[in-house]
């Protein structure tokens, strides 16, 4: 399906990180800064506006590196944005992720009191994300970007997380990641599902009509238009525990892989159960034009191929009749792994920190990220499974089950532990290039 072009996006003013997919493979770094001096903070915004690549420019100002710049609500306050303007931003953004922890399921080991400092604190003001082809280029590129924040005594670097995407595109649990993304009107970038009609630009970029005809634009317009919201989350993956659970609940290596596929909704190669229900099809999993072009409701309403409670069907129910109009909850997701892989076959944890740096891009924090997280990932009412949670990322306490529909009897996996633990995160605003310059030129 071709991307509709009846909306003209101002691509030259939108950060490339909002709409542009990341290359594969790549290395990336999340750099967090605290603004201690308003003048230096504004100078950082001015410099950043010359380092950020727009969605219209295929060539980065920094050569091999692509940079995105995001600002938290506390960061906007530190820059001196007036309260009247701050009050026009999404209320979830103004609260911050730590304040939303209980609603998001970030409880127990995932609660903010256990987060990696300084994540979730009032010190997180600016998040600079750098992307390069490989770790060697990344370090050189970060050095080239250093003038954007170097020699600014009132701007302090307080945290860094390096991450990467492998040529295999897999994450630590062994699944191919990042295979699904929506088409956005006016972007010129096709979506991964040819059966999905492109979504209105206002679902992802502020200042444009969205799916219900509304236009969200923080004020003044010069600050809000062509921006977006970003969610950053550092998620630790308990890989050894995940492997042990699969092994302990399977009858053979083949059965182990089938359970892994039923939990995710895809085989580890990326091939979806919807198109390969009986056995893995690596060629299908490697084909970006085929592996995501499918629906559920037309031939699998009961979930005999793809269980209704599996990870990918929860995250994007596609054509299913569920609580909430699916198109109002679509997201642009990006993920990169951090930490060393656990060697194949190892079933005991080695103590290393490894996981996923997750990013969500959208114009509606509440009805996109928070709705999916609270109603679809951490609950099962929407598909008739009461309080059952996502089997991969759900906020479980060890008492949740997972049901695999099959004949003559359903299969039940009991007492799933929590495989993913939140280690921190933040809600951010991705300003347009014009807005970055505006933030740099604020006056008291």
mmCIF file of C-alpha atoms in Angstrom, residues 1 6 53 72 97 139 176-177 194 213 270 311 379 395 421 438:
data_model
loop_
_atom_site.group_PDB
_atom_site.id
_atom_site.type_symbol
_atom_site.label_atom_id
_atom_site.label_comp_id
_atom_site.label_asym_id
_atom_site.label_seq_id
_atom_site.Cartn_x
_atom_site.Cartn_y
_atom_site.Cartn_z
ATOM 1 C CA UNK A 1 0.000 0.000 0.000
ATOM 2 C CA UNK A 6 -2.215 14.564 1.084
ATOM 3 C CA UNK A 53 19.885 16.250 11.365
ATOM 4 C CA UNK A 72 12.446 16.850 29.929
ATOM 5 C CA UNK A 97 7.865 8.867 34.292
ATOM 6 C CA UNK A 139 33.300 7.296 19.868
ATOM 7 C CA UNK A 176 14.713 -10.447 15.904
ATOM 8 C CA UNK A 177 13.682 -6.967 17.049
ATOM 9 C CA UNK A 194 1.346 -3.210 3.536
ATOM 10 C CA UNK A 213 -9.108 15.325 13.717
ATOM 11 C CA UNK A 270 11.268 -12.864 13.054
ATOM 12 C CA UNK A 311 3.693 -10.039 23.161
ATOM 13 C CA UNK A 379 -3.838 -6.351 31.771
ATOM 14 C CA UNK A 395 4.858 -6.430 35.538
ATOM 15 C CA UNK A 421 12.984 -5.099 35.165
ATOM 16 C CA UNK A 438 13.932 29.334 20.058
#
